[in-house]
């Protein structure tokens, strides 16, 4: 019965994912309060939609990564949380919490990240609901992937880091995570490809089934007893 929302999509002059997608989905599932809201990192396409969520829905606690310099959007979000009296906690690698019957382990970032790129500071969450493990890696790239791969990061279901970009999903990382299913949260924008060259092929070579939101729309994992189903909003 515990609830945790990880990231909230974008918010810009073109629309607000929090209002358009996230809140309607939560209400449709009967969710009227969130125990935890997690922003994996302060990029607008992950943090933007959470503003509307925090303004609209009761939230027990917000989790952010270690503070980084020059992050005005995150500062504005923290101010909103203070205004709404929502506690904000900074967490990093080694943090563990219970979430109902689940356990959530933070695998990244470590304390020493000198010289790391911004994306590599993303919070990486390993959610364990025995016997299922789900890996949520934010936008980590080379350094973040190396750190995560040095730990027990195996997962039945994983999100592809950085929306399936070619900057991420190295073969070493894929071998370490060893997912049976991988979700690529992506969409084609202008000339940018929806998924980096070779990314889907690397996952498939390791036996993972690849699910792409640009082709399938929203995806939902159901686990009841020993039976798992992954459903897509679109039929292809």
mmCIF file of C-alpha atoms in Angstrom:
data_model
loop_
_atom_site.group_PDB
_atom_site.id
_atom_site.type_symbol
_atom_site.label_atom_id
_atom_site.label_comp_id
_atom_site.label_asym_id
_atom_site.label_seq_id
_atom_site.Cartn_x
_atom_site.Cartn_y
_atom_site.Cartn_z
ATOM 1 C CA UNK A 1 0.000 0.000 0.000
ATOM 2 C CA UNK A 2 2.997 2.344 0.005
ATOM 3 C CA UNK A 3 3.437 4.703 -2.953
ATOM 4 C CA UNK A 4 6.548 6.167 -4.573
ATOM 5 C CA UNK A 5 6.759 8.278 -7.714
ATOM 6 C CA UNK A 6 10.128 8.449 -9.485
ATOM 7 C CA UNK A 7 10.462 11.480 -11.806
ATOM 8 C CA UNK A 8 7.617 13.362 -13.414
ATOM 9 C CA UNK A 9 8.436 14.086 -17.035
ATOM 10 C CA UNK A 10 8.917 17.475 -18.642
ATOM 11 C CA UNK A 11 7.289 20.847 -18.156
ATOM 12 C CA UNK A 12 7.761 23.571 -20.752
ATOM 13 C CA UNK A 13 5.852 25.984 -22.950
ATOM 14 C CA UNK A 14 4.672 22.930 -24.898
ATOM 15 C CA UNK A 15 2.962 21.219 -21.978
ATOM 16 C CA UNK A 16 3.216 19.825 -18.463
ATOM 17 C CA UNK A 17 3.664 16.051 -18.190
ATOM 18 C CA UNK A 18 2.732 16.174 -14.522
ATOM 19 C CA UNK A 19 -0.706 17.584 -15.279
ATOM 20 C CA UNK A 20 -1.267 15.809 -18.585
ATOM 21 C CA UNK A 21 -0.048 12.288 -17.794
ATOM 22 C CA UNK A 22 1.214 11.675 -14.269
ATOM 23 C CA UNK A 23 -1.651 12.951 -12.134
ATOM 24 C CA UNK A 24 -4.412 11.438 -14.333
ATOM 25 C CA UNK A 25 -2.648 8.064 -14.209
ATOM 26 C CA UNK A 26 -2.243 8.201 -10.430
ATOM 27 C CA UNK A 27 -5.881 9.153 -9.886
ATOM 28 C CA UNK A 28 -6.992 6.386 -12.243
ATOM 29 C CA UNK A 29 -5.134 3.904 -10.020
ATOM 30 C CA UNK A 30 -6.836 5.254 -6.915
ATOM 31 C CA UNK A 31 -3.676 6.999 -5.670
ATOM 32 C CA UNK A 32 -4.544 10.195 -3.810
ATOM 33 C CA UNK A 33 -1.371 10.520 -1.704
ATOM 34 C CA UNK A 34 2.310 9.774 -2.366
ATOM 35 C CA UNK A 35 4.546 8.574 0.440
ATOM 36 C CA UNK A 36 7.673 9.428 -1.547
ATOM 37 C CA UNK A 37 8.499 11.519 -4.585
ATOM 38 C CA UNK A 38 11.977 10.994 -6.045
ATOM 39 C CA UNK A 39 13.727 13.245 -8.556
ATOM 40 C CA UNK A 40 16.636 11.271 -9.975
ATOM 41 C CA UNK A 41 18.347 14.495 -11.106
ATOM 42 C CA UNK A 42 17.432 18.116 -11.860
ATOM 43 C CA UNK A 43 17.066 17.963 -15.656
ATOM 44 C CA UNK A 44 13.739 19.497 -16.682
ATOM 45 C CA UNK A 45 12.562 16.364 -18.511
ATOM 46 C CA UNK A 46 12.697 14.473 -15.191
ATOM 47 C CA UNK A 47 11.943 17.170 -12.605
ATOM 48 C CA UNK A 48 9.618 19.530 -14.495
ATOM 49 C CA UNK A 49 6.388 17.561 -14.089
ATOM 50 C CA UNK A 50 6.946 17.062 -10.358
ATOM 51 C CA UNK A 51 6.117 20.712 -9.626
ATOM 52 C CA UNK A 52 2.468 20.137 -10.490
ATOM 53 C CA UNK A 53 2.418 16.842 -8.587
ATOM 54 C CA UNK A 54 3.706 18.452 -5.366
ATOM 55 C CA UNK A 55 1.357 21.431 -5.763
ATOM 56 C CA UNK A 56 -1.656 19.158 -6.271
ATOM 57 C CA UNK A 57 -1.239 15.932 -4.281
ATOM 58 C CA UNK A 58 -0.274 15.343 -0.631
ATOM 59 C CA UNK A 59 3.342 14.105 -0.473
ATOM 60 C CA UNK A 60 5.024 12.577 2.562
ATOM 61 C CA UNK A 61 8.654 13.106 1.611
ATOM 62 C CA UNK A 62 10.825 14.141 -1.333
ATOM 63 C CA UNK A 63 14.166 12.485 -2.060
ATOM 64 C CA UNK A 64 16.862 14.306 -4.012
ATOM 65 C CA UNK A 65 20.471 13.466 -4.779
ATOM 66 C CA UNK A 66 23.461 15.238 -3.230
ATOM 67 C CA UNK A 67 23.413 18.981 -4.008
ATOM 68 C CA UNK A 68 25.240 20.133 -7.126
ATOM 69 C CA UNK A 69 26.187 23.737 -7.976
ATOM 70 C CA UNK A 70 24.162 25.897 -10.363
ATOM 71 C CA UNK A 71 20.863 24.006 -10.345
ATOM 72 C CA UNK A 72 18.175 26.717 -10.347
ATOM 73 C CA UNK A 73 15.333 24.354 -11.245
ATOM 74 C CA UNK A 74 16.128 22.071 -8.321
ATOM 75 C CA UNK A 75 16.402 25.102 -6.018
ATOM 76 C CA UNK A 76 12.951 26.241 -7.144
ATOM 77 C CA UNK A 77 11.575 22.758 -6.525
ATOM 78 C CA UNK A 78 13.087 22.649 -3.035
ATOM 79 C CA UNK A 79 11.490 26.044 -2.318
ATOM 80 C CA UNK A 80 8.127 24.717 -3.452
ATOM 81 C CA UNK A 81 8.524 21.713 -1.145
ATOM 82 C CA UNK A 82 9.298 24.044 1.758
ATOM 83 C CA UNK A 83 6.222 26.121 0.905
ATOM 84 C CA UNK A 84 4.098 22.953 0.871
ATOM 85 C CA UNK A 85 5.796 21.710 4.064
ATOM 86 C CA UNK A 86 7.085 18.587 2.356
ATOM 87 C CA UNK A 87 10.361 17.372 3.922
ATOM 88 C CA UNK A 88 13.284 17.084 1.479
ATOM 89 C CA UNK A 89 16.012 14.510 2.116
ATOM 90 C CA UNK A 90 19.306 14.280 0.247
ATOM 91 C CA UNK A 91 20.418 10.696 -0.383
ATOM 92 C CA UNK A 92 23.198 8.873 -2.210
ATOM 93 C CA UNK A 93 24.770 5.447 -2.663
ATOM 94 C CA UNK A 94 24.266 3.212 0.356
ATOM 95 C CA UNK A 95 20.905 4.666 1.394
ATOM 96 C CA UNK A 96 18.220 2.030 1.981
ATOM 97 C CA UNK A 97 14.585 2.361 2.900
ATOM 98 C CA UNK A 98 11.532 0.180 3.283
ATOM 99 C CA UNK A 99 8.547 0.853 1.048
ATOM 100 C CA UNK A 100 5.691 -1.362 2.168
ATOM 101 C CA UNK A 101 6.811 -4.888 1.296
ATOM 102 C CA UNK A 102 9.563 -3.531 -0.938
ATOM 103 C CA UNK A 103 13.116 -2.452 -0.220
ATOM 104 C CA UNK A 104 14.644 0.479 -2.103
ATOM 105 C CA UNK A 105 18.443 0.707 -2.368
ATOM 106 C CA UNK A 106 20.217 3.755 -3.773
ATOM 107 C CA UNK A 107 23.223 2.588 -5.832
ATOM 108 C CA UNK A 108 24.420 5.967 -7.149
ATOM 109 C CA UNK A 109 25.972 8.526 -6.785
ATOM 110 C CA UNK A 110 28.868 7.728 -4.443
ATOM 111 C CA UNK A 111 30.313 10.398 -2.112
ATOM 112 C CA UNK A 112 33.313 11.188 -4.336
ATOM 113 C CA UNK A 113 32.204 12.287 -7.796
ATOM 114 C CA UNK A 114 34.868 14.862 -8.630
ATOM 115 C CA UNK A 115 35.089 15.321 -12.388
ATOM 116 C CA UNK A 116 31.834 13.497 -13.107
ATOM 117 C CA UNK A 117 29.368 14.763 -15.710
ATOM 118 C CA UNK A 118 25.996 16.046 -14.523
ATOM 119 C CA UNK A 119 24.042 13.017 -15.756
ATOM 120 C CA UNK A 120 26.306 10.654 -13.831
ATOM 121 C CA UNK A 121 25.075 12.207 -10.569
ATOM 122 C CA UNK A 122 21.631 10.697 -11.168
ATOM 123 C CA UNK A 123 20.095 8.726 -8.347
ATOM 124 C CA UNK A 124 19.937 5.039 -9.279
ATOM 125 C CA UNK A 125 17.264 3.056 -7.430
ATOM 126 C CA UNK A 126 17.053 -0.717 -7.083
ATOM 127 C CA UNK A 127 13.539 -1.641 -5.971
ATOM 128 C CA UNK A 128 13.247 -5.180 -4.598
ATOM 129 C CA UNK A 129 9.856 -6.834 -4.177
ATOM 130 C CA UNK A 130 10.927 -10.491 -3.820
ATOM 131 C CA UNK A 131 11.400 -12.201 -6.147
ATOM 132 C CA UNK A 132 11.304 -9.177 -8.521
ATOM 133 C CA UNK A 133 14.021 -6.497 -8.744
ATOM 134 C CA UNK A 134 13.496 -3.312 -10.761
ATOM 135 C CA UNK A 135 16.348 -0.931 -11.638
ATOM 136 C CA UNK A 136 15.681 2.777 -12.236
ATOM 137 C CA UNK A 137 18.953 4.406 -13.410
ATOM 138 C CA UNK A 138 18.030 7.986 -14.319
ATOM 139 C CA UNK A 139 20.376 9.394 -16.953
ATOM 140 C CA UNK A 140 23.679 7.832 -15.880
ATOM 141 C CA UNK A 141 26.428 7.572 -18.469
ATOM 142 C CA UNK A 142 29.951 6.102 -18.370
ATOM 143 C CA UNK A 143 31.066 6.952 -14.814
ATOM 144 C CA UNK A 144 27.695 6.222 -13.250
ATOM 145 C CA UNK A 145 27.378 2.942 -15.113
ATOM 146 C CA UNK A 146 30.819 1.841 -13.964
ATOM 147 C CA UNK A 147 29.922 2.566 -10.342
ATOM 148 C CA UNK A 148 26.572 0.766 -10.550
ATOM 149 C CA UNK A 149 28.123 -2.226 -12.339
ATOM 150 C CA UNK A 150 30.616 -2.651 -9.472
ATOM 151 C CA UNK A 151 27.694 -3.624 -7.181
ATOM 152 C CA UNK A 152 24.972 -6.254 -7.174
ATOM 153 C CA UNK A 153 22.704 -4.485 -9.653
ATOM 154 C CA UNK A 154 21.008 -7.471 -11.257
ATOM 155 C CA UNK A 155 17.379 -6.778 -12.088
ATOM 156 C CA UNK A 156 14.510 -8.613 -13.702
ATOM 157 C CA UNK A 157 13.233 -5.346 -15.185
ATOM 158 C CA UNK A 158 15.363 -2.263 -15.891
ATOM 159 C CA UNK A 159 14.954 1.124 -17.466
ATOM 160 C CA UNK A 160 17.569 1.913 -20.097
ATOM 161 C CA UNK A 161 19.752 4.764 -18.787
ATOM 162 C CA UNK A 162 19.428 8.180 -20.431
ATOM 163 C CA UNK A 163 16.393 7.225 -22.531
ATOM 164 C CA UNK A 164 18.353 4.704 -24.573
ATOM 165 C CA UNK A 165 20.987 7.214 -25.628
ATOM 166 C CA UNK A 166 24.227 5.977 -27.170
ATOM 167 C CA UNK A 167 26.070 7.651 -24.261
ATOM 168 C CA UNK A 168 24.823 4.867 -21.996
ATOM 169 C CA UNK A 169 23.970 1.143 -21.881
ATOM 170 C CA UNK A 170 27.536 -0.076 -22.265
ATOM 171 C CA UNK A 171 27.972 -3.811 -22.693
ATOM 172 C CA UNK A 172 29.688 -4.095 -19.295
ATOM 173 C CA UNK A 173 26.719 -2.384 -17.656
ATOM 174 C CA UNK A 174 24.200 -4.586 -19.474
ATOM 175 C CA UNK A 175 26.051 -7.728 -18.423
ATOM 176 C CA UNK A 176 26.133 -6.551 -14.805
ATOM 177 C CA UNK A 177 22.440 -5.663 -14.658
ATOM 178 C CA UNK A 178 21.365 -8.719 -16.720
ATOM 179 C CA UNK A 179 17.724 -7.671 -17.172
ATOM 180 C CA UNK A 180 15.154 -10.029 -18.644
ATOM 181 C CA UNK A 181 13.185 -6.970 -19.776
ATOM 182 C CA UNK A 182 14.373 -3.415 -20.454
ATOM 183 C CA UNK A 183 12.153 -0.371 -20.979
ATOM 184 C CA UNK A 184 13.405 2.493 -23.138
ATOM 185 C CA UNK A 185 11.495 5.646 -22.208
ATOM 186 C CA UNK A 186 11.954 7.665 -25.368
ATOM 187 C CA UNK A 187 10.493 9.487 -28.329
ATOM 188 C CA UNK A 188 11.888 10.953 -31.511
ATOM 189 C CA UNK A 189 12.424 14.722 -31.341
ATOM 190 C CA UNK A 190 13.405 16.507 -34.545
ATOM 191 C CA UNK A 191 16.412 14.722 -36.001
ATOM 192 C CA UNK A 192 17.328 13.042 -32.733
ATOM 193 C CA UNK A 193 16.824 9.319 -32.955
ATOM 194 C CA UNK A 194 14.481 7.692 -30.455
ATOM 195 C CA UNK A 195 17.193 5.232 -29.430
ATOM 196 C CA UNK A 196 20.959 5.271 -29.874
ATOM 197 C CA UNK A 197 22.598 3.085 -32.533
ATOM 198 C CA UNK A 198 23.415 -0.367 -31.229
ATOM 199 C CA UNK A 199 21.645 0.049 -27.877
ATOM 200 C CA UNK A 200 18.668 -2.232 -28.542
ATOM 201 C CA UNK A 201 20.974 -4.744 -30.219
ATOM 202 C CA UNK A 202 23.275 -4.903 -27.172
ATOM 203 C CA UNK A 203 20.373 -5.645 -24.852
ATOM 204 C CA UNK A 204 18.941 -8.236 -27.232
ATOM 205 C CA UNK A 205 22.346 -9.921 -27.513
ATOM 206 C CA UNK A 206 22.230 -10.492 -23.741
ATOM 207 C CA UNK A 207 18.749 -12.000 -23.949
ATOM 208 C CA UNK A 208 16.736 -8.987 -22.782
ATOM 209 C CA UNK A 209 13.376 -8.162 -24.334
ATOM 210 C CA UNK A 210 13.313 -4.479 -25.299
ATOM 211 C CA UNK A 211 10.155 -2.417 -24.771
ATOM 212 C CA UNK A 212 10.152 1.056 -26.367
ATOM 213 C CA UNK A 213 7.667 3.731 -25.338
ATOM 214 C CA UNK A 214 7.925 5.473 -28.718
ATOM 215 C CA UNK A 215 6.421 2.335 -30.255
ATOM 216 C CA UNK A 216 4.302 0.961 -27.409
ATOM 217 C CA UNK A 217 3.254 3.998 -25.383
ATOM 218 C CA UNK A 218 2.947 3.652 -21.615
ATOM 219 C CA UNK A 219 3.941 0.358 -20.008
ATOM 220 C CA UNK A 220 2.628 -1.287 -16.865
ATOM 221 C CA UNK A 221 4.141 -4.149 -14.881
ATOM 222 C CA UNK A 222 1.736 -6.411 -12.987
ATOM 223 C CA UNK A 223 3.019 -8.932 -10.477
ATOM 224 C CA UNK A 224 0.571 -11.220 -8.704
ATOM 225 C CA UNK A 225 1.862 -14.264 -6.855
ATOM 226 C CA UNK A 226 4.434 -15.809 -9.179
ATOM 227 C CA UNK A 227 2.969 -14.398 -12.381
ATOM 228 C CA UNK A 228 4.315 -11.302 -14.131
ATOM 229 C CA UNK A 229 2.758 -9.470 -17.050
ATOM 230 C CA UNK A 230 4.035 -6.374 -18.832
ATOM 231 C CA UNK A 231 1.322 -4.529 -20.724
ATOM 232 C CA UNK A 232 1.599 -1.744 -23.281
ATOM 233 C CA UNK A 233 -0.860 1.014 -24.026
ATOM 234 C CA UNK A 234 -0.566 0.434 -27.786
ATOM 235 C CA UNK A 235 -0.807 -2.753 -29.781
ATOM 236 C CA UNK A 236 1.792 -3.274 -32.504
#
